[in-house]
Amino acid sequence: MMKRQRRQHEIVALLAEGHFRGIGDLAEALSVSEETIRRELRVLEASGAVVRAHGAVRLAKVETEGSFATRLQRHAEAKQRIAGAVAELVADGQTLYIDASTTGHYVARALRDHQRLTVITNAVGVAAELGGRNENRVLLAGGELDYEYRACFDATARDYLAAFTPSLAILSVESVNLDHGFADYHVGEAAVCRMMIDRSRRTLIAVDQSKFDRHGTVQVAPLDGVDMLVTDAALDPDYAAALGEVEVVIA
């Protein structure tokens, strides 16, 4: 199983330039038969990672466009259930980092009854949900606003966030994969998440099952590089094994 997954990852790497490549070309590059390549491509195509046409293949376009409100509605029920489970793990008075993901936004909503939180974030929506209530303290990173994410990811934001050492970083990602771990499509978001993992005492990844087996662009962390995972369904045995000693909570 792991050998096949590595081969699929190698195929995706060969297609990284975005152009169509022939089946024979891929087979030669990986020193395997064309039938082996076709078998792996069937798996990748079913997962939405690649597109095939007339004996050739390319990476599928990643659909990251759309307003924040639109993305907030994707898998909303699962995200809300996950957010509720995350909120139960947070104590009053705790110092948190909450990222700019839509799942992070739902987590902020789920925390609205908590008291005296110190919330560090680069997301405007998170600040709006938790600021000015229950003696919360909100520390919002500034800089150039990314309107698609309603957050700041530039050097100004990173410099501000680098000063903090939260007790818990609450993050989400766009991809969970056995080969490349937790990953995002947005380079700036991934950079901020990596930094906050390094700065925080503990890290929690909150992610719904639609993100598993997707191929991300920029790694955030290896699967065993976080402390907790909160998701909405039981894990495949391969993922359970790869997560090692990571605490898993099923919402």
mmCIF file of N, CA and C in Angstrom, residues 142-238:
data_model
loop_
_atom_site.group_PDB
_atom_site.id
_atom_site.type_symbol
_atom_site.label_atom_id
_atom_site.label_comp_id
_atom_site.label_asym_id
_atom_site.label_seq_id
_atom_site.Cartn_x
_atom_site.Cartn_y
_atom_site.Cartn_z
ATOM 1 N N GLY A 142 -2.114 42.506 11.792
ATOM 2 C CA GLY A 142 -2.446 43.366 10.659
ATOM 3 C C GLY A 142 -1.557 43.101 9.459
ATOM 4 N N GLY A 143 -1.606 43.989 8.504
ATOM 5 C CA GLY A 143 -0.862 43.849 7.259
ATOM 6 C C GLY A 143 -1.792 43.979 6.083
ATOM 7 N N GLU A 144 -1.362 43.518 4.919
ATOM 8 C CA GLU A 144 -2.210 43.583 3.727
ATOM 9 C C GLU A 144 -3.286 42.499 3.803
ATOM 10 N N LEU A 145 -4.530 42.912 3.654
ATOM 11 C CA LEU A 145 -5.642 41.976 3.791
ATOM 12 C C LEU A 145 -5.818 41.142 2.523
ATOM 13 N N ASP A 146 -5.835 39.818 2.703
ATOM 14 C CA ASP A 146 -6.197 38.902 1.626
ATOM 15 C C ASP A 146 -7.724 38.790 1.660
ATOM 16 N N TYR A 147 -8.386 39.406 0.672
ATOM 17 C CA TYR A 147 -9.848 39.498 0.720
ATOM 18 C C TYR A 147 -10.514 38.136 0.579
ATOM 19 N N GLU A 148 -9.852 37.216 -0.127
ATOM 20 C CA GLU A 148 -10.423 35.886 -0.319
ATOM 21 C C GLU A 148 -10.529 35.128 1.003
ATOM 22 N N TYR A 149 -9.547 35.363 1.885
ATOM 23 C CA TYR A 149 -9.512 34.662 3.169
ATOM 24 C C TYR A 149 -9.921 35.555 4.340
ATOM 25 N N ARG A 150 -10.094 36.843 4.084
ATOM 26 C CA ARG A 150 -10.414 37.803 5.150
ATOM 27 C C ARG A 150 -9.376 37.710 6.267
ATOM 28 N N ALA A 151 -8.108 37.694 5.864
ATOM 29 C CA ALA A 151 -7.010 37.532 6.830
ATOM 30 C C ALA A 151 -5.739 38.127 6.250
ATOM 31 N N CYS A 152 -4.727 38.261 7.101
ATOM 32 C CA CYS A 152 -3.420 38.790 6.687
ATOM 33 C C CYS A 152 -2.364 37.700 6.830
ATOM 34 N N PHE A 153 -1.547 37.543 5.784
ATOM 35 C CA PHE A 153 -0.513 36.513 5.785
ATOM 36 C C PHE A 153 0.872 37.077 5.473
ATOM 37 N N ASP A 154 0.992 38.379 5.230
ATOM 38 C CA ASP A 154 2.250 38.942 4.752
ATOM 39 C C ASP A 154 3.280 39.055 5.872
ATOM 40 N N ALA A 155 4.447 39.649 5.549
ATOM 41 C CA ALA A 155 5.542 39.742 6.519
ATOM 42 C C ALA A 155 5.152 40.535 7.755
ATOM 43 N N THR A 156 4.328 41.556 7.586
ATOM 44 C CA THR A 156 3.872 42.343 8.739
ATOM 45 C C THR A 156 3.088 41.471 9.710
ATOM 46 N N ALA A 157 2.176 40.660 9.167
ATOM 47 C CA ALA A 157 1.381 39.766 10.012
ATOM 48 C C ALA A 157 2.259 38.719 10.682
ATOM 49 N N ARG A 158 3.189 38.148 9.919
ATOM 50 C CA ARG A 158 4.054 37.102 10.488
ATOM 51 C C ARG A 158 4.944 37.657 11.592
ATOM 52 N N ASP A 159 5.463 38.865 11.390
ATOM 53 C CA ASP A 159 6.307 39.476 12.420
ATOM 54 C C ASP A 159 5.523 39.702 13.706
ATOM 55 N N TYR A 160 4.274 40.104 13.587
ATOM 56 C CA TYR A 160 3.432 40.321 14.772
ATOM 57 C C TYR A 160 3.152 38.997 15.478
ATOM 58 N N LEU A 161 2.754 37.994 14.738
ATOM 59 C CA LEU A 161 2.406 36.704 15.329
ATOM 60 C C LEU A 161 3.604 36.007 15.959
ATOM 61 N N ALA A 162 4.800 36.284 15.430
ATOM 62 C CA ALA A 162 5.998 35.612 15.930
ATOM 63 C C ALA A 162 6.328 35.965 17.374
ATOM 64 N N ALA A 163 5.710 37.006 17.906
ATOM 65 C CA ALA A 163 6.002 37.420 19.282
ATOM 66 C C ALA A 163 5.257 36.579 20.317
ATOM 67 N N PHE A 164 4.280 35.777 19.887
ATOM 68 C CA PHE A 164 3.391 35.101 20.842
ATOM 69 C C PHE A 164 3.728 33.624 20.991
ATOM 70 N N THR A 165 3.395 33.093 22.183
ATOM 71 C CA THR A 165 3.584 31.663 22.467
ATOM 72 C C THR A 165 2.299 31.103 23.056
ATOM 73 N N PRO A 166 1.272 30.907 22.231
ATOM 74 C CA PRO A 166 -0.014 30.403 22.749
ATOM 75 C C PRO A 166 0.111 29.003 23.326
ATOM 76 N N SER A 167 -0.796 28.692 24.248
ATOM 77 C CA SER A 167 -0.787 27.343 24.811
ATOM 78 C C SER A 167 -1.345 26.331 23.815
ATOM 79 N N LEU A 168 -2.197 26.801 22.891
ATOM 80 C CA LEU A 168 -2.788 25.895 21.904
ATOM 81 C C LEU A 168 -2.991 26.621 20.587
ATOM 82 N N ALA A 169 -2.514 26.028 19.504
ATOM 83 C CA ALA A 169 -2.803 26.520 18.157
ATOM 84 C C ALA A 169 -3.886 25.646 17.554
ATOM 85 N N ILE A 170 -4.971 26.273 17.099
ATOM 86 C CA ILE A 170 -6.083 25.565 16.468
ATOM 87 C C ILE A 170 -6.044 25.886 14.982
ATOM 88 N N LEU A 171 -5.767 24.862 14.185
ATOM 89 C CA LEU A 171 -5.565 25.039 12.752
ATOM 90 C C LEU A 171 -6.450 24.086 11.964
ATOM 91 N N SER A 172 -6.671 24.418 10.699
ATOM 92 C CA SER A 172 -7.253 23.471 9.765
ATOM 93 C C SER A 172 -6.395 23.481 8.510
ATOM 94 N N VAL A 173 -6.574 22.506 7.647
ATOM 95 C CA VAL A 173 -5.796 22.394 6.410
ATOM 96 C C VAL A 173 -6.725 21.981 5.275
ATOM 97 N N GLU A 174 -6.213 22.086 4.043
ATOM 98 C CA GLU A 174 -6.994 21.701 2.868
ATOM 99 C C GLU A 174 -6.719 20.269 2.424
ATOM 100 N N SER A 175 -5.673 19.659 2.967
ATOM 101 C CA SER A 175 -5.276 18.334 2.497
ATOM 102 C C SER A 175 -4.679 17.521 3.633
ATOM 103 N N VAL A 176 -5.112 16.263 3.726
ATOM 104 C CA VAL A 176 -4.497 15.294 4.641
ATOM 105 C C VAL A 176 -4.150 14.080 3.796
ATOM 106 N N ASN A 177 -2.855 13.753 3.743
ATOM 107 C CA ASN A 177 -2.393 12.713 2.829
ATOM 108 C C ASN A 177 -1.306 11.886 3.501
ATOM 109 N N LEU A 178 -1.300 10.596 3.263
ATOM 110 C CA LEU A 178 -0.320 9.723 3.906
ATOM 111 C C LEU A 178 1.105 10.073 3.508
ATOM 112 N N ASP A 179 1.307 10.599 2.323
ATOM 113 C CA ASP A 179 2.661 10.918 1.866
ATOM 114 C C ASP A 179 3.150 12.283 2.342
ATOM 115 N N HIS A 180 2.313 13.313 2.172
ATOM 116 C CA HIS A 180 2.809 14.657 2.501
ATOM 117 C C HIS A 180 2.176 15.253 3.743
ATOM 118 N N GLY A 181 1.405 14.471 4.488
ATOM 119 C CA GLY A 181 0.886 14.928 5.773
ATOM 120 C C GLY A 181 -0.205 15.971 5.632
ATOM 121 N N PHE A 182 -0.158 16.998 6.485
ATOM 122 C CA PHE A 182 -1.124 18.091 6.465
ATOM 123 C C PHE A 182 -0.599 19.185 5.538
ATOM 124 N N ALA A 183 -1.438 19.643 4.610
ATOM 125 C CA ALA A 183 -0.969 20.623 3.632
ATOM 126 C C ALA A 183 -2.075 21.602 3.265
ATOM 127 N N ASP A 184 -1.665 22.726 2.688
ATOM 128 C CA ASP A 184 -2.575 23.761 2.208
ATOM 129 C C ASP A 184 -2.291 24.062 0.747
ATOM 130 N N TYR A 185 -3.185 24.838 0.131
ATOM 131 C CA TYR A 185 -2.964 25.341 -1.216
ATOM 132 C C TYR A 185 -2.422 26.765 -1.194
ATOM 133 N N HIS A 186 -2.703 27.511 -0.127
ATOM 134 C CA HIS A 186 -2.321 28.916 -0.001
ATOM 135 C C HIS A 186 -0.950 28.989 0.677
ATOM 136 N N VAL A 187 0.046 29.494 -0.044
ATOM 137 C CA VAL A 187 1.414 29.514 0.462
ATOM 138 C C VAL A 187 1.520 30.348 1.744
ATOM 139 N N GLY A 188 0.876 31.509 1.755
ATOM 140 C CA GLY A 188 0.948 32.377 2.923
ATOM 141 C C GLY A 188 0.303 31.760 4.147
ATOM 142 N N GLU A 189 -0.842 31.132 3.957
ATOM 143 C CA GLU A 189 -1.515 30.490 5.082
ATOM 144 C C GLU A 189 -0.669 29.352 5.643
ATOM 145 N N ALA A 190 -0.075 28.560 4.743
ATOM 146 C CA ALA A 190 0.768 27.452 5.201
ATOM 147 C C ALA A 190 1.961 27.958 6.002
ATOM 148 N N ALA A 191 2.575 29.067 5.549
ATOM 149 C CA ALA A 191 3.731 29.626 6.253
ATOM 150 C C ALA A 191 3.352 30.091 7.659
ATOM 151 N N VAL A 192 2.200 30.752 7.777
ATOM 152 C CA VAL A 192 1.748 31.207 9.091
ATOM 153 C C VAL A 192 1.453 30.016 9.997
ATOM 154 N N CYS A 193 0.796 29.005 9.447
ATOM 155 C CA CYS A 193 0.475 27.825 10.264
ATOM 156 C C CYS A 193 1.737 27.121 10.749
ATOM 157 N N ARG A 194 2.725 26.964 9.882
ATOM 158 C CA ARG A 194 3.985 26.326 10.305
ATOM 159 C C ARG A 194 4.629 27.106 11.440
ATOM 160 N N MET A 195 4.632 28.427 11.307
ATOM 161 C CA MET A 195 5.247 29.253 12.343
ATOM 162 C C MET A 195 4.512 29.110 13.672
ATOM 163 N N MET A 196 3.178 29.085 13.624
ATOM 164 C CA MET A 196 2.431 29.003 14.869
ATOM 165 C C MET A 196 2.503 27.617 15.501
ATOM 166 N N ILE A 197 2.711 26.590 14.705
ATOM 167 C CA ILE A 197 2.987 25.267 15.263
ATOM 168 C C ILE A 197 4.284 25.313 16.072
ATOM 169 N N ASP A 198 5.291 25.958 15.508
ATOM 170 C CA ASP A 198 6.580 26.078 16.208
ATOM 171 C C ASP A 198 6.470 26.918 17.475
ATOM 172 N N ARG A 199 5.596 27.933 17.467
ATOM 173 C CA ARG A 199 5.508 28.863 18.586
ATOM 174 C C ARG A 199 4.594 28.371 19.710
ATOM 175 N N SER A 200 3.711 27.426 19.421
ATOM 176 C CA SER A 200 2.686 27.004 20.387
ATOM 177 C C SER A 200 3.132 25.784 21.176
ATOM 178 N N ARG A 201 2.621 25.666 22.384
ATOM 179 C CA ARG A 201 2.964 24.515 23.214
ATOM 180 C C ARG A 201 2.290 23.243 22.711
ATOM 181 N N ARG A 202 1.061 23.380 22.215
ATOM 182 C CA ARG A 202 0.344 22.247 21.642
ATOM 183 C C ARG A 202 -0.361 22.683 20.370
ATOM 184 N N THR A 203 -0.548 21.731 19.448
ATOM 185 C CA THR A 203 -1.207 22.023 18.176
ATOM 186 C C THR A 203 -2.366 21.064 17.953
ATOM 187 N N LEU A 204 -3.500 21.630 17.557
ATOM 188 C CA LEU A 204 -4.695 20.850 17.237
ATOM 189 C C LEU A 204 -5.071 21.111 15.785
ATOM 190 N N ILE A 205 -5.220 20.054 15.018
ATOM 191 C CA ILE A 205 -5.704 20.155 13.641
ATOM 192 C C ILE A 205 -7.170 19.742 13.623
ATOM 193 N N ALA A 206 -8.033 20.614 13.104
ATOM 194 C CA ALA A 206 -9.467 20.338 12.981
ATOM 195 C C ALA A 206 -9.800 20.234 11.498
ATOM 196 N N VAL A 207 -10.218 19.046 11.057
ATOM 197 C CA VAL A 207 -10.392 18.838 9.617
ATOM 198 C C VAL A 207 -11.472 17.793 9.358
ATOM 199 N N ASP A 208 -12.338 18.070 8.379
ATOM 200 C CA ASP A 208 -13.402 17.123 8.055
ATOM 201 C C ASP A 208 -12.909 16.089 7.044
ATOM 202 N N GLN A 209 -13.682 15.030 6.860
ATOM 203 C CA GLN A 209 -13.240 13.886 6.067
ATOM 204 C C GLN A 209 -13.085 14.196 4.581
ATOM 205 N N SER A 210 -13.670 15.283 4.093
ATOM 206 C CA SER A 210 -13.511 15.632 2.676
ATOM 207 C C SER A 210 -12.070 15.987 2.331
ATOM 208 N N LYS A 211 -11.254 16.305 3.335
ATOM 209 C CA LYS A 211 -9.875 16.723 3.090
ATOM 210 C C LYS A 211 -8.887 15.557 3.019
ATOM 211 N N PHE A 212 -9.322 14.354 3.381
ATOM 212 C CA PHE A 212 -8.419 13.208 3.385
ATOM 213 C C PHE A 212 -8.193 12.684 1.961
ATOM 214 N N ASP A 213 -6.955 12.248 1.723
ATOM 215 C CA ASP A 213 -6.524 11.699 0.426
ATOM 216 C C ASP A 213 -6.466 12.738 -0.681
ATOM 217 N N ARG A 214 -6.502 14.012 -0.329
ATOM 218 C CA ARG A 214 -6.282 15.058 -1.319
ATOM 219 C C ARG A 214 -4.793 15.360 -1.394
ATOM 220 N N HIS A 215 -4.359 15.914 -2.524
ATOM 221 C CA HIS A 215 -2.953 16.263 -2.718
ATOM 222 C C HIS A 215 -2.801 17.777 -2.551
ATOM 223 N N GLY A 216 -2.172 18.196 -1.469
ATOM 224 C CA GLY A 216 -1.964 19.608 -1.211
ATOM 225 C C GLY A 216 -0.756 20.153 -1.950
ATOM 226 N N THR A 217 -0.556 21.469 -1.826
ATOM 227 C CA THR A 217 0.547 22.148 -2.510
ATOM 228 C C THR A 217 1.719 22.423 -1.577
ATOM 229 N N VAL A 218 1.425 22.897 -0.364
ATOM 230 C CA VAL A 218 2.476 23.313 0.564
ATOM 231 C C VAL A 218 2.268 22.609 1.901
ATOM 232 N N GLN A 219 3.280 21.885 2.365
ATOM 233 C CA GLN A 219 3.130 21.142 3.618
ATOM 234 C C GLN A 219 3.061 22.082 4.809
ATOM 235 N N VAL A 220 2.161 21.749 5.721
ATOM 236 C CA VAL A 220 2.052 22.456 6.999
ATOM 237 C C VAL A 220 2.761 21.663 8.097
ATOM 238 N N ALA A 221 2.557 20.341 8.135
ATOM 239 C CA ALA A 221 3.184 19.491 9.151
ATOM 240 C C ALA A 221 3.072 18.038 8.726
ATOM 241 N N PRO A 222 4.010 17.200 9.161
ATOM 242 C CA PRO A 222 3.823 15.750 8.964
ATOM 243 C C PRO A 222 2.670 15.260 9.819
ATOM 244 N N LEU A 223 2.144 14.090 9.499
ATOM 245 C CA LEU A 223 0.980 13.585 10.223
ATOM 246 C C LEU A 223 1.249 13.441 11.718
ATOM 247 N N ASP A 224 2.448 13.047 12.086
ATOM 248 C CA ASP A 224 2.765 12.881 13.508
ATOM 249 C C ASP A 224 3.410 14.128 14.108
ATOM 250 N N GLY A 225 3.285 15.268 13.412
ATOM 251 C CA GLY A 225 3.920 16.499 13.870
ATOM 252 C C GLY A 225 3.004 17.427 14.645
ATOM 253 N N VAL A 226 1.808 16.948 15.019
ATOM 254 C CA VAL A 226 0.872 17.737 15.821
ATOM 255 C C VAL A 226 0.476 16.920 17.048
ATOM 256 N N ASP A 227 -0.259 17.545 17.947
ATOM 257 C CA ASP A 227 -0.639 16.862 19.184
ATOM 258 C C ASP A 227 -2.025 16.233 19.133
ATOM 259 N N MET A 228 -2.954 16.894 18.427
ATOM 260 C CA MET A 228 -4.329 16.408 18.397
ATOM 261 C C MET A 228 -4.918 16.567 17.001
ATOM 262 N N LEU A 229 -5.834 15.673 16.676
ATOM 263 C CA LEU A 229 -6.610 15.746 15.442
ATOM 264 C C LEU A 229 -8.080 15.595 15.816
ATOM 265 N N VAL A 230 -8.905 16.546 15.377
ATOM 266 C CA VAL A 230 -10.349 16.450 15.574
ATOM 267 C C VAL A 230 -10.993 16.358 14.199
ATOM 268 N N THR A 231 -11.743 15.298 13.958
ATOM 269 C CA THR A 231 -12.382 15.084 12.680
ATOM 270 C C THR A 231 -13.790 14.530 12.904
ATOM 271 N N ASP A 232 -14.497 14.260 11.798
ATOM 272 C CA ASP A 232 -15.917 13.940 11.921
ATOM 273 C C ASP A 232 -16.257 12.489 11.615
ATOM 274 N N ALA A 233 -15.274 11.631 11.398
ATOM 275 C CA ALA A 233 -15.537 10.217 11.117
ATOM 276 C C ALA A 233 -14.329 9.390 11.519
ATOM 277 N N ALA A 234 -14.563 8.102 11.748
ATOM 278 C CA ALA A 234 -13.466 7.210 12.135
ATOM 279 C C ALA A 234 -12.393 7.177 11.056
ATOM 280 N N LEU A 235 -11.154 7.035 11.468
ATOM 281 C CA LEU A 235 -10.026 7.065 10.545
ATOM 282 C C LEU A 235 -9.814 5.718 9.865
ATOM 283 N N ASP A 236 -9.352 5.777 8.622
ATOM 284 C CA ASP A 236 -8.855 4.594 7.934
ATOM 285 C C ASP A 236 -7.668 4.049 8.743
ATOM 286 N N PRO A 237 -7.498 2.721 8.828
ATOM 287 C CA PRO A 237 -6.397 2.151 9.625
ATOM 288 C C PRO A 237 -5.018 2.683 9.241
ATOM 289 N N ASP A 238 -4.787 2.957 7.953
ATOM 290 C CA ASP A 238 -3.481 3.482 7.531
ATOM 291 C C ASP A 238 -3.219 4.851 8.140
#
